[in-house]
Amino acid sequence: MQDISLPQAAKAVIIGGGVVGCSVAYHLAKLGWRDIILLERKQLTCGTTWHAAGLIAQLRATQNMTRLAKYSQELYTQLEAETGVATGFRQNGSITAALSDARLEELRRGAAMARAFGVEIEEITPSEIAEYYPGLNVSDCKGGVFLAKDGQADPVNITHALAKGARAMGAKIFEGVKVTAITQKDGAVTGVTTDKGDIAAEYVVNCGGMWARDIGQMAGVSVPLHACEHFYIVTEQIPDLKRHLPVLRVPDECAYYKEDAGKLLLGAFEPVAKPWGGDGIAEDFEFTTLPDDFDHFAPILEKAVSRLPILESAGIQTFFNGPESFTPDDRYLLGEAPELARFFVAAGFNSIGIQSAGGAGKALAEWMDAGTPQMDIWDVDIRRTHPFQTNRHYLSARVTETLGLLYADHFPYRQFASARNIRKTPLHHKLTEHGACFGETYGWERANWFLPKSERAAGKKAEYAYSWGRQNWFGYAHDEHLAVRQKAGLFDLSTFGKIKVMGRDAENLLQHLCANNVAVPVGQIVYTQMLNIRGGIEADITVTRLSETEFLVITPAATIRRDLGWIKRHIPEQAHCMAIDVTVCEAVIAVMGPNARDILQAVIPQSLAKDDFGFGQAREIEIGQAIARAHRVSYVGELGWEIYVSAEMAEYVFDVVMEAGADKGLTLAGMHVLDSCRMEKAFRHFGHDISDEDHILEAGLGFAVKTEKTPSQFGEFIGRDAVLRKKEAGLEKRLLQFQLQDAAPLLYHNEPILKDGKIAGYLTSGNYGHYLGGAVGLGYVACERAESAADMLAASYQIDVAGELCAATASLKPLYDPTGEKMKG
């Protein structure tokens, strides 16, 4: 390698010369950044990019992920004209074939979602699949979908085109330079150390692919990903093979097919994968393949030969095995690390790196340029992960499963089977004794539903039987739900994220961050949002004032790192204030329902009467022989209290409450019922119904905004100007609640909303309203700025459920207890 003279400083250093790193460099340069350096340890594309299959698909699981994938496709279409480098992009379409009724239901729901997202899609019959793909055995096929604008491309040339484009705009790319350390000071990155010298930098971007976890460790940043072996074969030329065939996916057989130059590439996402590289990656790894394992691939090939008989006589030119990175939840990692300011990550692309790279690079560059994400990318935001997930043993166990989940049935409520029982609440074994079926959320084991004692006695087990219809727990959830509405339910909410904000400037900080007024008396609870400068919702929380200088912020389990990071990043240097995560210090036992007061009053000597303990208040209490703190709030829309008790007393308090409620109808209830109850009450859920891209007024949360409150010493609350502008300009969309008029169909999320026969939005969340007697959903509907609420509600609404249009009732007020009498009584 020739001598390399590195610059001593740059605005941004990008680590990794695969397609993602080159995309970040290209898009930063597009935004006008000129002082950009990209460092590649060996040669561009030499890690994973060079052997990627190059499949380009548009449709992803959410609207914004679809937007990013569509952008990638558009970018690759024009890159050749811009750079002169052929990308090999060809829009030959794609087919996904279903071999079961369940898979066909999944495809039909996906097709409905695609229509809402503006993706061109066509549902096709088995005979039409055979017309698109001559010679394919469709005898057992149920149907499929065809996306005409999908296609395939050359990953290496796309990378070199992005690199050439970045260089043309001033970026510098150095090969043969290995980063050996990340430098930092005062919680922010300051540059990198390499084997060719040091570079000071304002920003560092980790695009290290399968090395990204180790690069993160250099910086003290958690980047949970692990490589797996990925297999495909390439045939010799097949004379009778039709050219320019669509990309074909047969997920029920774990297989995908790509035609190129008269050859076929057959790849696999097998159910049980082979983790690789956990003990480290060789220093000389470069364009390296892994040992063959034909026995592992043989079951896929056997089914493929039956599916496409022409393969039986085709010779195999290449049997390929190469590593690709996978994450614990099959979603890639993007964004600024919560542990280290200005250290960004774009890695862990789960075999969709080529189709994602364009959009991911653009989104990350815009985030770096503006200082905050410019669209809702919570699905892939690195702040959703937790430090324990970088454990090698955990990752090895989990990615053994997640590779195969790419092509598994994507049933609603499907739970990971691997790497479980790591994070448990203090009540875990008590709930197990009562028949809990647990699900996993961000590492936490949470009781999703309960199998009744009589069923357990009959030999049944508390486990899921998945389907797209009413799953095996539906009836149990119905009973739990009605118990909450008619008597009382007990929820273990210990996984709530808990952040203490302390110091003499705590109130000033929170007044600056929160849209609502948190300058309240000790013992008062405030429901509020933290906004960005666009009026988008960064956090959806409650703030409880514990003392003059101490506040407790309660946030969902999924957003604890995001919200803690947001608070910490906004503490002024001169402020006397700190924020710490205290989630595991206290368990939370919620008792909700009409009988909640009678149950708890029997074991709590302090008065729980409405006039003595009003809604939105918190008090220290005695409960049995323990001390705890009771918060009178509700996420299910019923009279109730959340009991915050130290972890070591949690089991005792649980037993006390269960005994007190034994003759008053107290029933254990799980997370599925928490969600179905909040859906009936139209309570919002961060990450589904509200995000940093959703304006607080359009989300219907204007009641929690106090634009007239006195500014704190740190200034007006963030987002105030955006709220005032929106009030002046008018709303462009509104979040409505819907109930299907037919009690049979089920809603999950992303179902299109039709207003007077035209698609006007899609559901952001859905569940079954057991008390209301039908499926319920929330979703944004586009509106004219001058359109009144009454005019919106006067329209005719339908929800597209897997291609069937279902009439729906729309409401701006909660369909259950719209005045809140039950909750506040």
mmCIF file of N, CA and C in Angstrom, residues 18-20 44-56 76 87-88 151-159 210 228-234 247 249 256-260 265-269 285 287-289 318 320-326 349-357:
data_model
loop_
_atom_site.group_PDB
_atom_site.id
_atom_site.type_symbol
_atom_site.label_atom_id
_atom_site.label_comp_id
_atom_site.label_asym_id
_atom_site.label_seq_id
_atom_site.Cartn_x
_atom_site.Cartn_y
_atom_site.Cartn_z
ATOM 1 N N GLY A 18 -18.206 0.689 2.853
ATOM 2 C CA GLY A 18 -19.239 -0.070 2.159
ATOM 3 C C GLY A 18 -20.255 0.871 1.549
ATOM 4 N N VAL A 19 -21.363 0.315 1.088
ATOM 5 C CA VAL A 19 -22.365 1.138 0.409
ATOM 6 C C VAL A 19 -22.968 2.181 1.350
ATOM 7 N N VAL A 20 -23.086 1.862 2.632
ATOM 8 C CA VAL A 20 -23.701 2.795 3.573
ATOM 9 C C VAL A 20 -22.755 3.962 3.871
ATOM 10 N N LEU A 44 -12.720 -0.345 -0.642
ATOM 11 C CA LEU A 44 -14.156 -0.116 -0.691
ATOM 12 C C LEU A 44 -14.880 -1.418 -1.046
ATOM 13 N N THR A 45 -15.966 -1.663 -0.345
ATOM 14 C CA THR A 45 -16.898 -2.803 -0.538
ATOM 15 C C THR A 45 -16.367 -4.130 -0.048
ATOM 16 N N CYS A 46 -15.172 -4.190 0.577
ATOM 17 C CA CYS A 46 -14.529 -5.489 0.812
ATOM 18 C C CYS A 46 -15.115 -6.276 1.973
ATOM 19 N N GLY A 47 -16.055 -5.700 2.741
ATOM 20 C CA GLY A 47 -16.614 -6.416 3.881
ATOM 21 C C GLY A 47 -17.806 -7.270 3.478
ATOM 22 N N THR A 48 -18.984 -6.632 3.390
ATOM 23 C CA THR A 48 -20.211 -7.336 3.020
ATOM 24 C C THR A 48 -20.753 -6.872 1.669
ATOM 25 N N THR A 49 -20.578 -5.591 1.361
ATOM 26 C CA THR A 49 -21.220 -5.020 0.171
ATOM 27 C C THR A 49 -20.901 -5.803 -1.091
ATOM 28 N N TRP A 50 -19.674 -6.253 -1.239
ATOM 29 C CA TRP A 50 -19.255 -6.866 -2.508
ATOM 30 C C TRP A 50 -20.025 -8.135 -2.853
ATOM 31 N N HIS A 51 -20.533 -8.815 -1.825
ATOM 32 C CA HIS A 51 -21.238 -10.070 -2.120
ATOM 33 C C HIS A 51 -22.744 -9.982 -1.884
ATOM 34 N N ALA A 52 -23.267 -8.755 -1.716
ATOM 35 C CA ALA A 52 -24.711 -8.611 -1.527
ATOM 36 C C ALA A 52 -25.454 -9.008 -2.800
ATOM 37 N N ALA A 53 -26.677 -9.486 -2.617
ATOM 38 C CA ALA A 53 -27.465 -9.936 -3.774
ATOM 39 C C ALA A 53 -27.973 -8.764 -4.607
ATOM 40 N N GLY A 54 -28.086 -7.584 -4.003
ATOM 41 C CA GLY A 54 -28.477 -6.398 -4.767
ATOM 42 C C GLY A 54 -29.957 -6.326 -5.099
ATOM 43 N N LEU A 55 -30.804 -6.847 -4.236
ATOM 44 C CA LEU A 55 -32.253 -6.772 -4.469
ATOM 45 C C LEU A 55 -32.758 -5.401 -4.010
ATOM 46 N N ILE A 56 -33.587 -4.779 -4.826
ATOM 47 C CA ILE A 56 -34.096 -3.436 -4.540
ATOM 48 C C ILE A 56 -35.613 -3.502 -4.421
ATOM 49 N N TYR A 76 -30.628 5.464 -7.222
ATOM 50 C CA TYR A 76 -29.846 4.558 -8.060
ATOM 51 C C TYR A 76 -30.218 4.718 -9.535
ATOM 52 N N THR A 87 -24.743 1.538 -12.538
ATOM 53 C CA THR A 87 -25.168 0.896 -11.289
ATOM 54 C C THR A 87 -25.832 -0.453 -11.528
ATOM 55 N N GLY A 88 -26.126 -0.760 -12.791
ATOM 56 C CA GLY A 88 -26.782 -2.027 -13.080
ATOM 57 C C GLY A 88 -28.214 -2.085 -12.588
ATOM 58 N N GLY A 151 -36.695 -4.115 -8.228
ATOM 59 C CA GLY A 151 -35.708 -4.603 -9.173
ATOM 60 C C GLY A 151 -34.436 -5.073 -8.525
ATOM 61 N N GLN A 152 -33.329 -4.906 -9.245
ATOM 62 C CA GLN A 152 -32.034 -5.385 -8.776
ATOM 63 C C GLN A 152 -30.944 -4.481 -9.322
ATOM 64 N N ALA A 153 -29.779 -4.519 -8.681
ATOM 65 C CA ALA A 153 -28.695 -3.629 -9.063
ATOM 66 C C ALA A 153 -27.360 -4.270 -8.694
ATOM 67 N N ASP A 154 -26.277 -3.613 -9.094
ATOM 68 C CA ASP A 154 -24.920 -4.070 -8.814
ATOM 69 C C ASP A 154 -24.403 -3.339 -7.573
ATOM 70 N N PRO A 155 -24.280 -4.018 -6.434
ATOM 71 C CA PRO A 155 -23.887 -3.338 -5.196
ATOM 72 C C PRO A 155 -22.525 -2.656 -5.261
ATOM 73 N N VAL A 156 -21.558 -3.311 -5.907
ATOM 74 C CA VAL A 156 -20.210 -2.741 -5.978
ATOM 75 C C VAL A 156 -20.229 -1.451 -6.789
ATOM 76 N N ASN A 157 -20.897 -1.472 -7.928
ATOM 77 C CA ASN A 157 -20.924 -0.270 -8.758
ATOM 78 C C ASN A 157 -21.727 0.852 -8.121
ATOM 79 N N ILE A 158 -22.801 0.527 -7.389
ATOM 80 C CA ILE A 158 -23.536 1.565 -6.665
ATOM 81 C C ILE A 158 -22.608 2.241 -5.666
ATOM 82 N N THR A 159 -21.825 1.438 -4.966
ATOM 83 C CA THR A 159 -20.893 1.988 -3.978
ATOM 84 C C THR A 159 -19.875 2.897 -4.641
ATOM 85 N N MET A 210 -19.950 -5.200 9.913
ATOM 86 C CA MET A 210 -19.803 -6.232 10.944
ATOM 87 C C MET A 210 -18.754 -5.866 11.990
ATOM 88 N N CYS A 228 -23.859 -13.119 10.681
ATOM 89 C CA CYS A 228 -24.297 -14.496 10.435
ATOM 90 C C CYS A 228 -23.804 -14.922 9.059
ATOM 91 N N GLU A 229 -23.633 -16.214 8.898
ATOM 92 C CA GLU A 229 -23.313 -16.747 7.582
ATOM 93 C C GLU A 229 -24.553 -16.635 6.697
ATOM 94 N N HIS A 230 -24.338 -16.172 5.476
ATOM 95 C CA HIS A 230 -25.447 -16.034 4.525
ATOM 96 C C HIS A 230 -25.087 -16.786 3.247
ATOM 97 N N PHE A 231 -25.996 -17.648 2.817
ATOM 98 C CA PHE A 231 -25.701 -18.594 1.746
ATOM 99 C C PHE A 231 -26.496 -18.280 0.481
ATOM 100 N N TYR A 232 -25.832 -18.451 -0.648
ATOM 101 C CA TYR A 232 -26.561 -18.512 -1.911
ATOM 102 C C TYR A 232 -25.736 -19.304 -2.923
ATOM 103 N N ILE A 233 -26.407 -19.764 -3.957
ATOM 104 C CA ILE A 233 -25.711 -20.401 -5.070
ATOM 105 C C ILE A 233 -25.982 -19.588 -6.333
ATOM 106 N N VAL A 234 -25.042 -19.664 -7.258
ATOM 107 C CA VAL A 234 -25.223 -19.092 -8.593
ATOM 108 C C VAL A 234 -25.045 -20.225 -9.590
ATOM 109 N N VAL A 247 -37.513 -10.421 -9.673
ATOM 110 C CA VAL A 247 -37.006 -11.035 -8.448
ATOM 111 C C VAL A 247 -38.155 -11.830 -7.836
ATOM 112 N N ARG A 249 -39.551 -14.079 -4.551
ATOM 113 C CA ARG A 249 -39.403 -14.492 -3.154
ATOM 114 C C ARG A 249 -40.475 -15.525 -2.833
ATOM 115 N N TYR A 256 -35.112 -16.901 -2.068
ATOM 116 C CA TYR A 256 -35.304 -15.844 -3.062
ATOM 117 C C TYR A 256 -34.495 -16.196 -4.304
ATOM 118 N N TYR A 257 -34.964 -15.695 -5.454
ATOM 119 C CA TYR A 257 -34.363 -16.016 -6.743
ATOM 120 C C TYR A 257 -34.104 -14.718 -7.504
ATOM 121 N N LYS A 258 -32.927 -14.632 -8.132
ATOM 122 C CA LYS A 258 -32.597 -13.479 -8.968
ATOM 123 C C LYS A 258 -31.945 -13.967 -10.251
ATOM 124 N N GLU A 259 -32.526 -13.565 -11.391
ATOM 125 C CA GLU A 259 -31.922 -13.902 -12.685
ATOM 126 C C GLU A 259 -30.964 -12.804 -13.095
ATOM 127 N N ASP A 260 -29.802 -13.202 -13.628
ATOM 128 C CA ASP A 260 -28.839 -12.226 -14.114
ATOM 129 C C ASP A 260 -27.997 -12.887 -15.208
ATOM 130 N N LEU A 265 -29.484 -16.822 -9.297
ATOM 131 C CA LEU A 265 -28.967 -16.795 -7.927
ATOM 132 C C LEU A 265 -30.097 -17.238 -7.013
ATOM 133 N N LEU A 266 -29.840 -18.251 -6.224
ATOM 134 C CA LEU A 266 -30.798 -18.751 -5.238
ATOM 135 C C LEU A 266 -30.221 -18.512 -3.848
ATOM 136 N N GLY A 267 -30.906 -17.685 -3.064
ATOM 137 C CA GLY A 267 -30.438 -17.377 -1.725
ATOM 138 C C GLY A 267 -31.425 -17.820 -0.667
ATOM 139 N N ALA A 268 -30.956 -17.831 0.589
ATOM 140 C CA ALA A 268 -31.774 -18.398 1.665
ATOM 141 C C ALA A 268 -31.709 -17.553 2.927
ATOM 142 N N PHE A 269 -32.844 -17.500 3.600
ATOM 143 C CA PHE A 269 -32.912 -17.004 4.976
ATOM 144 C C PHE A 269 -33.507 -18.124 5.818
ATOM 145 N N PHE A 285 -9.073 -9.955 6.841
ATOM 146 C CA PHE A 285 -10.369 -10.197 6.206
ATOM 147 C C PHE A 285 -10.616 -9.130 5.139
ATOM 148 N N PHE A 287 -12.656 -9.163 1.111
ATOM 149 C CA PHE A 287 -13.268 -9.938 0.024
ATOM 150 C C PHE A 287 -13.188 -11.430 0.359
ATOM 151 N N THR A 288 -13.459 -11.754 1.613
ATOM 152 C CA THR A 288 -13.257 -13.112 2.112
ATOM 153 C C THR A 288 -14.575 -13.889 2.099
ATOM 154 N N THR A 289 -14.495 -15.142 1.711
ATOM 155 C CA THR A 289 -15.645 -16.037 1.798
ATOM 156 C C THR A 289 -15.449 -16.994 2.970
ATOM 157 N N THR A 318 -21.231 -21.309 -8.565
ATOM 158 C CA THR A 318 -20.689 -20.789 -7.308
ATOM 159 C C THR A 318 -21.566 -21.222 -6.146
ATOM 160 N N PHE A 320 -21.829 -19.935 -2.500
ATOM 161 C CA PHE A 320 -21.272 -18.792 -1.767
ATOM 162 C C PHE A 320 -21.735 -18.777 -0.324
ATOM 163 N N ASN A 321 -20.811 -18.442 0.550
ATOM 164 C CA ASN A 321 -21.104 -18.247 1.969
ATOM 165 C C ASN A 321 -20.314 -17.029 2.432
ATOM 166 N N GLY A 322 -21.025 -15.999 2.845
ATOM 167 C CA GLY A 322 -20.366 -14.783 3.312
ATOM 168 C C GLY A 322 -21.114 -14.175 4.487
ATOM 169 N N PRO A 323 -20.436 -13.375 5.306
ATOM 170 C CA PRO A 323 -21.081 -12.837 6.509
ATOM 171 C C PRO A 323 -21.878 -11.562 6.245
ATOM 172 N N GLU A 324 -23.004 -11.420 6.951
ATOM 173 C CA GLU A 324 -23.806 -10.194 6.945
ATOM 174 C C GLU A 324 -24.237 -9.906 8.377
ATOM 175 N N SER A 325 -24.426 -8.642 8.696
ATOM 176 C CA SER A 325 -24.728 -8.236 10.070
ATOM 177 C C SER A 325 -26.228 -8.231 10.345
ATOM 178 N N PHE A 326 -26.571 -8.710 11.539
ATOM 179 C CA PHE A 326 -27.966 -8.721 11.977
ATOM 180 C C PHE A 326 -28.071 -8.114 13.372
ATOM 181 N N PHE A 349 -27.596 -3.799 8.860
ATOM 182 C CA PHE A 349 -28.676 -3.656 7.881
ATOM 183 C C PHE A 349 -29.408 -4.951 7.536
ATOM 184 N N ASN A 350 -29.120 -6.048 8.205
ATOM 185 C CA ASN A 350 -29.963 -7.243 8.128
ATOM 186 C C ASN A 350 -30.286 -7.672 6.693
ATOM 187 N N SER A 351 -29.270 -7.670 5.826
ATOM 188 C CA SER A 351 -29.409 -8.125 4.437
ATOM 189 C C SER A 351 -30.257 -7.212 3.557
ATOM 190 N N ILE A 352 -30.562 -6.003 4.032
ATOM 191 C CA ILE A 352 -31.264 -5.055 3.159
ATOM 192 C C ILE A 352 -30.444 -3.770 3.011
ATOM 193 N N GLY A 353 -29.127 -3.907 3.086
ATOM 194 C CA GLY A 353 -28.261 -2.737 3.050
ATOM 195 C C GLY A 353 -28.281 -2.008 1.723
ATOM 196 N N ILE A 354 -28.363 -2.735 0.600
ATOM 197 C CA ILE A 354 -28.326 -2.065 -0.701
ATOM 198 C C ILE A 354 -29.606 -1.260 -0.904
ATOM 199 N N GLN A 355 -30.751 -1.874 -0.641
ATOM 200 C CA GLN A 355 -31.996 -1.140 -0.848
ATOM 201 C C GLN A 355 -32.214 -0.040 0.184
ATOM 202 N N SER A 356 -31.503 -0.114 1.307
ATOM 203 C CA SER A 356 -31.683 0.882 2.366
ATOM 204 C C SER A 356 -30.642 1.992 2.326
ATOM 205 N N ALA A 357 -29.498 1.740 1.704
ATOM 206 C CA ALA A 357 -28.348 2.629 1.855
ATOM 207 C C ALA A 357 -28.619 4.052 1.403
#
